[in-house]
Short mmCIF file of C-alpha atoms and ligand atoms in Angstrom, two decimals:
data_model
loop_
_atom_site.label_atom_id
_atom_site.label_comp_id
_atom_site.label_asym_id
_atom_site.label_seq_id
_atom_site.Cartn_x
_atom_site.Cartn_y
_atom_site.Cartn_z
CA UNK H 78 -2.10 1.94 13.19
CA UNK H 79 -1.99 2.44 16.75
CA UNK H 80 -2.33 5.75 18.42
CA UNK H 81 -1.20 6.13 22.39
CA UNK H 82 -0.29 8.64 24.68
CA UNK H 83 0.56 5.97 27.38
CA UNK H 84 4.02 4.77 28.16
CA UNK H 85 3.09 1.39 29.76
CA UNK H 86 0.82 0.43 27.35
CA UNK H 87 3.11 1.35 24.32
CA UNK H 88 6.43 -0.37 26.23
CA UNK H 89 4.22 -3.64 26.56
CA UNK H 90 3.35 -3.59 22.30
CA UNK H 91 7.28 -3.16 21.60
CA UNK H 92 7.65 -6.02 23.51
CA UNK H 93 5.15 -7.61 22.34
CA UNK H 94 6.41 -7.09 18.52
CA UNK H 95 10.29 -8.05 19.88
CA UNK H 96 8.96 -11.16 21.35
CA UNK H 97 7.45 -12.40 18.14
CA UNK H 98 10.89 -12.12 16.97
CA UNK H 99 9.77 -8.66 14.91
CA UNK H 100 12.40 -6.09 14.52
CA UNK H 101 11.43 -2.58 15.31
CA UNK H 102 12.59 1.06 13.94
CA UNK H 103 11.48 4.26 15.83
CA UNK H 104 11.53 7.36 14.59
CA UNK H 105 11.45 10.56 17.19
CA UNK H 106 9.81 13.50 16.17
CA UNK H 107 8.59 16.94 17.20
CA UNK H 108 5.45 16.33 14.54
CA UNK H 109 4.34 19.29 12.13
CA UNK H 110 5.85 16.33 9.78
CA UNK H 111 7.14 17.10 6.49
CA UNK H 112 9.49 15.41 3.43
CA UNK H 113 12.56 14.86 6.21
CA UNK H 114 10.37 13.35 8.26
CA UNK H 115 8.85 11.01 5.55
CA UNK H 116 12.27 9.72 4.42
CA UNK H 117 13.24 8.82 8.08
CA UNK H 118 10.28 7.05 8.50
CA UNK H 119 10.44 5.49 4.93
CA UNK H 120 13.61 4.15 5.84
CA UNK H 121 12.58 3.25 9.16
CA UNK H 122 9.67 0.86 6.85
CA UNK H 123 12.46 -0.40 4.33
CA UNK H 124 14.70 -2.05 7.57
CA UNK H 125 11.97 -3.25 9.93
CA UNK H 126 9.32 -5.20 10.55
CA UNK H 127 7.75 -2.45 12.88
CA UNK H 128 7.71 1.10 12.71
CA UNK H 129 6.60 3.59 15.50
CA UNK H 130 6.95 6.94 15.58
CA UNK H 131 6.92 8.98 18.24
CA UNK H 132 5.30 12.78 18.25
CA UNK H 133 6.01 14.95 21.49
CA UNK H 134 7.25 18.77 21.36
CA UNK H 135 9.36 18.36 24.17
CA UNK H 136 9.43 21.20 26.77
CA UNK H 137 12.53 20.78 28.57
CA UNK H 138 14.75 21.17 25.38
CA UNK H 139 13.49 24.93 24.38
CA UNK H 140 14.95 27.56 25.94
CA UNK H 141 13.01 30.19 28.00
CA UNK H 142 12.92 32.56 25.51
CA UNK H 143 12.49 30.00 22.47
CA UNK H 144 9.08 29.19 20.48
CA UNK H 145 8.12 26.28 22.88
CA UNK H 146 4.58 27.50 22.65
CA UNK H 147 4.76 28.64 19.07
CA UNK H 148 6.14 25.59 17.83
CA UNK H 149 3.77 24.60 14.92
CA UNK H 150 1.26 21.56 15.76
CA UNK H 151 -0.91 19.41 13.42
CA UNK H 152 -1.62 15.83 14.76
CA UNK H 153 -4.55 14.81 12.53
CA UNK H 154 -2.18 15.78 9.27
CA UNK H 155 0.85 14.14 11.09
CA UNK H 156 -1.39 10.61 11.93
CA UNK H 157 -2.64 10.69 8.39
CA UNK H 158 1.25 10.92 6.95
CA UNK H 159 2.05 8.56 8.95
CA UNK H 160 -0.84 6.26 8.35
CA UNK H 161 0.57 6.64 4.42
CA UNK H 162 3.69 5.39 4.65
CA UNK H 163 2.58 2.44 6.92
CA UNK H 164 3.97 3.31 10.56
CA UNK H 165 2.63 0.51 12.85
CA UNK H 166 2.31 3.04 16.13
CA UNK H 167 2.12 6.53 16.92
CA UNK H 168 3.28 7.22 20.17
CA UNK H 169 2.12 10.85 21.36
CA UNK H 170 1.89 11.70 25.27
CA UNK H 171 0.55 14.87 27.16
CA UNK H 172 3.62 16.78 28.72
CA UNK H 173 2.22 15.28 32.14
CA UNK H 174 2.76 11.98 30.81
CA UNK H 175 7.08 11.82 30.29
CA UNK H 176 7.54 14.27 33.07
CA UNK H 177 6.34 14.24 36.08
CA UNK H 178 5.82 17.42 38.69
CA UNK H 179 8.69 16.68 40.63
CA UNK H 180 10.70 15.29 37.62
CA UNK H 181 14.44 16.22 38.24
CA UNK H 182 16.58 13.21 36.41
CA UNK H 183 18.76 14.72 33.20
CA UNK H 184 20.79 13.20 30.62
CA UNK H 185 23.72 15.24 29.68
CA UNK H 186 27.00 15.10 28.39
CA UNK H 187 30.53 17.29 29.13
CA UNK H 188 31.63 17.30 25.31
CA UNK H 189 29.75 17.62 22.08
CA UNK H 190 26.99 19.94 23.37
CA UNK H 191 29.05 23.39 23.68
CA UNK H 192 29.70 23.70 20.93
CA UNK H 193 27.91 25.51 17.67
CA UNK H 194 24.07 25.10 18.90
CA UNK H 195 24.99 24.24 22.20
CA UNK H 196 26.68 28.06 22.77
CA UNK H 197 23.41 30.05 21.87
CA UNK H 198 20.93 26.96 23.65
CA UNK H 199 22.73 25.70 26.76
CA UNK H 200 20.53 23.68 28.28
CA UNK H 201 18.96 22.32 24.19
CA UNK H 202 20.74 19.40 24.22
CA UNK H 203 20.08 18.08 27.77
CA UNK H 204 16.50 18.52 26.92
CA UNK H 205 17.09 16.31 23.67
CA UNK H 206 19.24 13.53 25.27
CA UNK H 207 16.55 13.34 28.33
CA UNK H 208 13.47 12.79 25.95
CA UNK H 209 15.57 10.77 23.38
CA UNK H 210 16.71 8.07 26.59
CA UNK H 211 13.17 8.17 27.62
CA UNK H 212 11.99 7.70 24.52
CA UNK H 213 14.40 4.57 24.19
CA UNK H 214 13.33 3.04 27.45
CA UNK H 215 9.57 3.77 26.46
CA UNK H 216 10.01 2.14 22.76
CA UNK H 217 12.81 -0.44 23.32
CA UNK H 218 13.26 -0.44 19.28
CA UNK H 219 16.22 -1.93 17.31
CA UNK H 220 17.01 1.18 15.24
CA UNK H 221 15.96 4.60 15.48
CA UNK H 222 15.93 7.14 12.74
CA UNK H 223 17.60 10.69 12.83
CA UNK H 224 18.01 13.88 10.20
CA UNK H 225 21.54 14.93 9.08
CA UNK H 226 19.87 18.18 9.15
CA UNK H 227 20.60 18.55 13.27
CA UNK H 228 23.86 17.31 12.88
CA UNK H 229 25.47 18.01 16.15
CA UNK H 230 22.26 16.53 17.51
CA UNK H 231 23.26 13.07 15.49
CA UNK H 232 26.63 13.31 16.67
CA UNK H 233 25.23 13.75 20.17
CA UNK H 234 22.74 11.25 20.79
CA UNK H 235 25.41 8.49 18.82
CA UNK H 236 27.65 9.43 21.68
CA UNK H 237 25.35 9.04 23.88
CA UNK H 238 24.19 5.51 22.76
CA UNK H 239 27.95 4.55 23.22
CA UNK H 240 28.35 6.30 26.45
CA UNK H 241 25.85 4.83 28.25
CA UNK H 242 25.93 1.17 26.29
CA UNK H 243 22.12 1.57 25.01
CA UNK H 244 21.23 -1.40 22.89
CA UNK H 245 20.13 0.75 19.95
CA UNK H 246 21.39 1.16 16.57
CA UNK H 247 21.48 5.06 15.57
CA UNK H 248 21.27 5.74 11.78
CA UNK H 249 21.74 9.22 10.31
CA UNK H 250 19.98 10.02 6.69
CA UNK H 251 20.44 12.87 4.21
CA UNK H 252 18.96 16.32 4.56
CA UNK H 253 15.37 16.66 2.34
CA UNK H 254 15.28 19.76 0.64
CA UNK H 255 12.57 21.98 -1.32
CA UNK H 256 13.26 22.00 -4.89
CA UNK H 257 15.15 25.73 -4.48
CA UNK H 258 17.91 24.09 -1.86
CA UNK H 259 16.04 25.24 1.66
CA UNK H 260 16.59 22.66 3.64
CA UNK H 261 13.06 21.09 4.82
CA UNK H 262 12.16 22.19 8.32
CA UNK H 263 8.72 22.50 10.23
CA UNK H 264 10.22 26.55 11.32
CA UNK H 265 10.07 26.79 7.39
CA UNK H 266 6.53 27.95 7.96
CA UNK H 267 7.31 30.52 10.26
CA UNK H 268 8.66 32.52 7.03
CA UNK H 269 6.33 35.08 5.35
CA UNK H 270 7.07 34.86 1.57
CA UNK H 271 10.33 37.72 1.45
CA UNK H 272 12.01 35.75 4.25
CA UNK H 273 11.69 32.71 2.60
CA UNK H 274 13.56 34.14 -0.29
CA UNK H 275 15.71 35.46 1.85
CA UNK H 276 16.29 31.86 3.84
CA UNK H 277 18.22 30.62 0.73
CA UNK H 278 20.94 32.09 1.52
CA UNK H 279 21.58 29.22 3.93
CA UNK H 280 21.97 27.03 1.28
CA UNK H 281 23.72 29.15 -0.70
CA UNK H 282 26.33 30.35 1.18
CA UNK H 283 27.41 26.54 2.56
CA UNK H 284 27.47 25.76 -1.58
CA UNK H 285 29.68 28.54 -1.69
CA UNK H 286 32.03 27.42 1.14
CA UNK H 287 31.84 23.85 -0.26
CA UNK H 288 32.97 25.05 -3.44
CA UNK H 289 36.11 26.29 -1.97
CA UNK H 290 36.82 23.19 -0.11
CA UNK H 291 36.58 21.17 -3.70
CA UNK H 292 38.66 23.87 -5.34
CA UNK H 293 41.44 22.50 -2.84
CA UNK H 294 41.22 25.05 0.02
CA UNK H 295 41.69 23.69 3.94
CA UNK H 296 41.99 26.59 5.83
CA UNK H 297 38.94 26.73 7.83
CA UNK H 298 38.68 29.90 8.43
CA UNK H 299 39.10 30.97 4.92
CA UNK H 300 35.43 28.96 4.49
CA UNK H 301 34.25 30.09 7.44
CA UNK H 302 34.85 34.11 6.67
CA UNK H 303 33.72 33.56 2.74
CA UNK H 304 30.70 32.07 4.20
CA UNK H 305 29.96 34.71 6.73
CA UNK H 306 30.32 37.29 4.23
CA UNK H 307 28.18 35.76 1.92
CA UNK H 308 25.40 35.87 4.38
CA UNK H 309 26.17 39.40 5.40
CA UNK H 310 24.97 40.13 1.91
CA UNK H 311 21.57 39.34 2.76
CA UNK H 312 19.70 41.78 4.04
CA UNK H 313 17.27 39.67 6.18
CA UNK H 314 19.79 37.38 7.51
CA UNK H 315 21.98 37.73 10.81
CA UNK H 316 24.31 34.93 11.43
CA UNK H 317 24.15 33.18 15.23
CA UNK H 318 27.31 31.12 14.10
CA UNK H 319 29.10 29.69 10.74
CA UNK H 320 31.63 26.74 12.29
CA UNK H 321 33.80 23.83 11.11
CA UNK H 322 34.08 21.51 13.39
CA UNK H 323 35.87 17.79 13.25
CA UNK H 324 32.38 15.70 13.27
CA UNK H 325 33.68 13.49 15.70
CA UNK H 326 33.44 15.16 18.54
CA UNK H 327 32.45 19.00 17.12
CA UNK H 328 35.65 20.69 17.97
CA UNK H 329 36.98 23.44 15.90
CA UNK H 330 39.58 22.54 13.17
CA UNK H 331 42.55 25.22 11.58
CA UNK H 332 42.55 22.70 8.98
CA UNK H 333 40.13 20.12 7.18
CA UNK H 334 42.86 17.41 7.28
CA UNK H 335 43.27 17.41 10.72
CA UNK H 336 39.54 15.91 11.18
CA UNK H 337 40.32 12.93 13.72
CA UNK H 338 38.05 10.46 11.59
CA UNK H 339 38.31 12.48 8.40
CA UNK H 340 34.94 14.18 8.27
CA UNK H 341 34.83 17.54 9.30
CA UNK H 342 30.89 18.94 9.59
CA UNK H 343 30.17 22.60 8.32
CA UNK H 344 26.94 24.16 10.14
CA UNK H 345 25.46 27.22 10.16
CA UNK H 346 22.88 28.59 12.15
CA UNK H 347 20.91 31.84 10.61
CA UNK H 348 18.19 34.16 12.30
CA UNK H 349 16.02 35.26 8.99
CA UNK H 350 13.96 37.79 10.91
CA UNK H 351 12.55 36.08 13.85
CA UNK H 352 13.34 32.35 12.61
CA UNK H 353 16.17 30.63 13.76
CA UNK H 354 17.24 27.65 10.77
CA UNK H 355 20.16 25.75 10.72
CA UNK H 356 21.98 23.81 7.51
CA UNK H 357 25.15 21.91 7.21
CA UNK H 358 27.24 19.99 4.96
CA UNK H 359 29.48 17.41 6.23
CA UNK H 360 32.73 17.01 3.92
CA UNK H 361 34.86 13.76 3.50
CA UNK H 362 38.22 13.98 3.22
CA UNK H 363 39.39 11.87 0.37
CA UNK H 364 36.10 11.12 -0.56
CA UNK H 365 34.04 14.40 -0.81
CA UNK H 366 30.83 15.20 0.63
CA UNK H 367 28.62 13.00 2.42
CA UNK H 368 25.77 12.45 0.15
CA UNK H 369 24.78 8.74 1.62
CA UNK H 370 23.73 9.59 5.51
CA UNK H 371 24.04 6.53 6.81
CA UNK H 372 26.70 4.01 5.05
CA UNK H 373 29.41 6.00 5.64
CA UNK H 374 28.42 6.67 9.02
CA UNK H 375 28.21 3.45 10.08
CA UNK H 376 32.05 3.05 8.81
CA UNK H 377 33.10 5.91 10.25
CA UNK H 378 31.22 6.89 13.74
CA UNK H 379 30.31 3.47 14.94
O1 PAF F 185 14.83 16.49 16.20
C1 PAF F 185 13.77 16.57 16.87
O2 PAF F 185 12.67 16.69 16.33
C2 PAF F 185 13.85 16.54 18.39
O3 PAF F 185 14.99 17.19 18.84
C3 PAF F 185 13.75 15.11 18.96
C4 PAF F 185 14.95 14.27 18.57
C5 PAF F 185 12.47 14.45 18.51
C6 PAF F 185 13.73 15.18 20.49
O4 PAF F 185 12.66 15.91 20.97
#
């Protein structure tokens, strides 16, 4: 496996790899990897000849009251998780390294980002479009690899990839969960043992709104308000937003049916003490929830 933190060097083994007629899968992370991570990568392994993954916390995408500095960092246990499941190439550069002192080139986009995460963290999603094209120009890969889990994020960089014509296929995969429903998350560890008890309501309350939706209710904000008061209940938990949005291009919906492409997303974003954790559930009409990540989005986002 090989390890860099240099972007010329790693651009010239992609290349390398392509030129051999090898296809290549990249999988961006944040590292502190965990079970989400694993199946990205794992899928990543199953549809290419190459695999790299990259492993940068990314300053420009935290806010400047966010847990930039906090953010939890392991990159022996990350190298050797990766090592297990095969990756090819680890790509994992200093801060100095993808931005320079007098860096001031930005990726954004007008729709898509103000909403749900984008009202509480402005200036989140130009951060994770910036890295994410760099990343692409750094590791010119086939396919990269991206959690359900930040779903607007999905929706966002897919946009992007369109937008700007970027030769790069963009598959979505399932949310990984602990065996009690949390959804898997490296902030997971910033819970002392009551607030992770406390973190399932998450879970529970989007079960709750997803029952309604299979009982044969499409008012959103019937779900939205049952959902809200079901985390209301927990004493721990303070809701930044519950939404339902038409996944297409997260705007709000009155009803489920009027989702432009048929699938409408339901996210929630939950402060359990000082953590901020996210969930989300994106529903089907006609065929239920999304269960599959990526098949369906292929049919339906591409
Ligand atoms: O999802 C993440 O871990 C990050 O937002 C990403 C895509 C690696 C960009 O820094």
């Amino acid at each position: 496996m090989i390890i860099s933190g240099n972007s010329k060097e790693t651009r010239e083994q992609i290349k390398e790899w392509k030129k051999q007629g090898l296809s290549v899968g990249l999988v961006p992370t944040m590292g502190y990897l965990h079970e989400g991570h694993q199946s990205l990568m794992e899928a990543a392994k199953r549809e290419n000849d190459r695999v790299a993954v990259s492993i940068f916390v990314n300053p420009i995408q935290f806010g400047p009251n966010e847990d930039f500095a906090s953010y939890p960092r392991d990159f022996g246990k990350d190298a050797a998780l990766c090592e297990s499941v095969g990756v090819d190439l680890i790509f994992h550069p200093e801060a100095e390294e993808m931005y320079d002192e007098d860096f001031c080139t930005y990726v954004d986009m007008d729709g898509l980002t103000k909403e749900l995460c984008g009202k509480s963290r402005p200036t989140h999603f130009r951060g994770v479009q910036t890295v994410v094209s760099k990343l692409f120009h750094i590791i010119p890969a086939d396919r990269a690899y991206f959690g359900q889990k930040d779903a607007q994020q999905l929706a966002v960089i897919k946009k992007m990839v369109r937008d700007l014509s970027m030769d790069i296929e963009i598959i979505g995969c399932p949310i990984i969960r602990e065996t009690d429903g949390l959804a898997k998350s490296s902030r997971n560890t910033y819970l002392n043992a009551e607030e992770r008890q406390a973190a399932l309501v998450l879970n529970r309350s989007l079960a709750a709104g997803k029952k309604m939706i299979e009982d044969g209710e499409r008012d959103a904000a019937k779900v939205k308000r049952h959902i809200e008061a079901l985390i209301a209940q927990e004493k721990m938990a303070k809701a930044d937003y519950v939404e339902i949005v038409d996944f297409s291009d997260i705007t709000p919906v009155e009803k489920l049916d009027d989702a432009k492409r048929g699938e409408v997303l339901c996210a929630i974003a939950v402060w359990i003490g000082k953590t901020r954790l996210i969930d989300n559930f994106i529903w089907n009409i006609g065929r239920g929830q999304r269960t599959s990540g990526q098949d369906y989005e292929k049919r339906s986002m591409s």
